[in-house]
Amino acid sequence: MSVASSQSEQALHRIISYLDMTGIVITPLIEKRALALITEALDAHSDDLLRVCMARVPAFFELPERPLLCKAPSIHRGSLGYGDY
């Protein structure tokens, strides 16, 4: 059996990577919650374990707020160097 070959191993890797990318510090408690999430999804007998696990991440973890993206940069008066007008 190769590394991370089972669905649950792949799900754990994906969840931990996702949480790490959001800035959450991965502690033993976070790992335990991720394992609990996977256990709950396995108990639900889902056909797509990874999809179910990722959909449940917000219910198991307090994710940081994502900043709203700015549609355009702020406008600042500038000069092209043509002198006074």
PDB file of C-alpha atoms in Angstrom:
ATOM      1  CA  MET A   1       0.000   0.000   0.000  1.00  0.00           C
ATOM      2  CA  SER A   2       1.466   3.341  -1.008  1.00  0.00           C
ATOM      3  CA  VAL A   3       1.544   6.487   1.124  1.00  0.00           C
ATOM      4  CA  ALA A   4      -1.808   8.325   1.334  1.00  0.00           C
ATOM      5  CA  SER A   5      -3.528   5.746  -0.860  1.00  0.00           C
ATOM      6  CA  SER A   6      -6.746   5.285   1.106  1.00  0.00           C
ATOM      7  CA  GLN A   7      -9.604   7.775   0.857  1.00  0.00           C
ATOM      8  CA  SER A   8      -9.323   8.695   4.517  1.00  0.00           C
ATOM      9  CA  GLU A   9      -5.584   9.380   4.227  1.00  0.00           C
ATOM     10  CA  GLN A  10      -6.159  11.562   1.184  1.00  0.00           C
ATOM     11  CA  ALA A  11      -8.955  13.413   2.977  1.00  0.00           C
ATOM     12  CA  LEU A  12      -6.772  14.004   6.049  1.00  0.00           C
ATOM     13  CA  HIS A  13      -3.961  15.346   3.883  1.00  0.00           C
ATOM     14  CA  ARG A  14      -6.347  17.650   2.000  1.00  0.00           C
ATOM     15  CA  ILE A  15      -8.002  18.971   5.180  1.00  0.00           C
ATOM     16  CA  ILE A  16      -4.694  19.636   6.956  1.00  0.00           C
ATOM     17  CA  SER A  17      -3.246  21.313   3.851  1.00  0.00           C
ATOM     18  CA  TYR A  18      -6.351  23.473   3.450  1.00  0.00           C
ATOM     19  CA  LEU A  19      -6.305  24.560   7.087  1.00  0.00           C
ATOM     20  CA  ASP A  20      -2.597  25.326   6.883  1.00  0.00           C
ATOM     21  CA  MET A  21      -3.155  27.482   3.783  1.00  0.00           C
ATOM     22  CA  THR A  22      -5.850  29.472   5.587  1.00  0.00           C
ATOM     23  CA  GLY A  23      -3.321  30.332   8.287  1.00  0.00           C
ATOM     24  CA  ILE A  24      -4.569  27.996  10.997  1.00  0.00           C
ATOM     25  CA  VAL A  25      -1.740  26.611  13.115  1.00  0.00           C
ATOM     26  CA  ILE A  26      -1.852  22.816  12.954  1.00  0.00           C
ATOM     27  CA  THR A  27      -1.865  21.515  16.517  1.00  0.00           C
ATOM     28  CA  PRO A  28      -2.695  18.077  17.901  1.00  0.00           C
ATOM     29  CA  LEU A  29      -6.210  19.369  18.694  1.00  0.00           C
ATOM     30  CA  ILE A  30      -6.696  20.466  15.061  1.00  0.00           C
ATOM     31  CA  GLU A  31      -5.495  17.062  13.879  1.00  0.00           C
ATOM     32  CA  LYS A  32      -7.940  15.314  16.233  1.00  0.00           C
ATOM     33  CA  ARG A  33     -10.822  17.439  14.924  1.00  0.00           C
ATOM     34  CA  ALA A  34      -9.822  16.597  11.352  1.00  0.00           C
ATOM     35  CA  LEU A  35      -9.829  12.904  12.238  1.00  0.00           C
ATOM     36  CA  ALA A  36     -13.251  13.285  13.881  1.00  0.00           C
ATOM     37  CA  LEU A  37     -14.543  14.956  10.726  1.00  0.00           C
ATOM     38  CA  ILE A  38     -13.286  12.056   8.613  1.00  0.00           C
ATOM     39  CA  THR A  39     -14.750   9.505  11.026  1.00  0.00           C
ATOM     40  CA  GLU A  40     -18.154  11.204  10.837  1.00  0.00           C
ATOM     41  CA  ALA A  41     -17.996  11.267   7.034  1.00  0.00           C
ATOM     42  CA  LEU A  42     -17.018   7.586   6.942  1.00  0.00           C
ATOM     43  CA  ASP A  43     -19.950   6.744   9.222  1.00  0.00           C
ATOM     44  CA  ALA A  44     -22.261   8.481   6.746  1.00  0.00           C
ATOM     45  CA  HIS A  45     -21.174   5.921   4.097  1.00  0.00           C
ATOM     46  CA  SER A  46     -20.590   8.623   1.528  1.00  0.00           C
ATOM     47  CA  ASP A  47     -19.582   7.713  -2.009  1.00  0.00           C
ATOM     48  CA  ASP A  48     -17.379  10.808  -2.267  1.00  0.00           C
ATOM     49  CA  LEU A  49     -15.547  11.046   1.050  1.00  0.00           C
ATOM     50  CA  LEU A  50     -13.309  13.920   0.029  1.00  0.00           C
ATOM     51  CA  ARG A  51     -16.208  16.099  -1.144  1.00  0.00           C
ATOM     52  CA  VAL A  52     -18.184  15.436   2.044  1.00  0.00           C
ATOM     53  CA  CYS A  53     -15.167  16.146   4.266  1.00  0.00           C
ATOM     54  CA  MET A  54     -14.309  19.428   2.559  1.00  0.00           C
ATOM     55  CA  ALA A  55     -17.951  20.539   2.682  1.00  0.00           C
ATOM     56  CA  ARG A  56     -17.974  19.939   6.460  1.00  0.00           C
ATOM     57  CA  VAL A  57     -14.719  21.784   7.221  1.00  0.00           C
ATOM     58  CA  PRO A  58     -16.484  25.087   8.117  1.00  0.00           C
ATOM     59  CA  ALA A  59     -18.660  23.253  10.659  1.00  0.00           C
ATOM     60  CA  PHE A  60     -15.647  21.707  12.396  1.00  0.00           C
ATOM     61  CA  PHE A  61     -13.174  24.585  12.300  1.00  0.00           C
ATOM     62  CA  GLU A  62     -13.333  28.320  12.890  1.00  0.00           C
ATOM     63  CA  LEU A  63     -11.952  29.580   9.606  1.00  0.00           C
ATOM     64  CA  PRO A  64     -10.445  33.059   9.385  1.00  0.00           C
ATOM     65  CA  GLU A  65     -12.503  35.714   7.630  1.00  0.00           C
ATOM     66  CA  ARG A  66     -11.572  36.134   4.000  1.00  0.00           C
ATOM     67  CA  PRO A  67     -11.066  39.770   3.031  1.00  0.00           C
ATOM     68  CA  LEU A  68     -13.296  41.066   0.279  1.00  0.00           C
ATOM     69  CA  LEU A  69     -11.428  41.517  -2.950  1.00  0.00           C
ATOM     70  CA  CYS A  70     -11.110  45.037  -4.237  1.00  0.00           C
ATOM     71  CA  LYS A  71     -12.621  45.349  -7.723  1.00  0.00           C
ATOM     72  CA  ALA A  72     -10.300  48.175  -8.700  1.00  0.00           C
ATOM     73  CA  PRO A  73      -7.320  49.895  -7.139  1.00  0.00           C
ATOM     74  CA  SER A  74      -7.965  53.114  -5.264  1.00  0.00           C
ATOM     75  CA  ILE A  75      -7.720  56.260  -7.362  1.00  0.00           C
ATOM     76  CA  HIS A  76      -4.853  58.632  -6.614  1.00  0.00           C
ATOM     77  CA  ARG A  77      -4.120  61.838  -8.431  1.00  0.00           C
ATOM     78  CA  GLY A  78      -0.835  61.538 -10.248  1.00  0.00           C
ATOM     79  CA  SER A  79       1.332  63.430 -12.654  1.00  0.00           C
ATOM     80  CA  LEU A  80       2.774  62.437 -15.975  1.00  0.00           C
ATOM     81  CA  GLY A  81       5.488  65.054 -15.561  1.00  0.00           C
ATOM     82  CA  TYR A  82       4.031  67.745 -17.875  1.00  0.00           C
ATOM     83  CA  GLY A  83       4.539  70.507 -15.318  1.00  0.00           C
ATOM     84  CA  ASP A  84       1.985  72.861 -13.795  1.00  0.00           C
ATOM     85  CA  TYR A  85      -1.389  73.249 -15.467  1.00  0.00           C
TER      86      TYR A  85
END
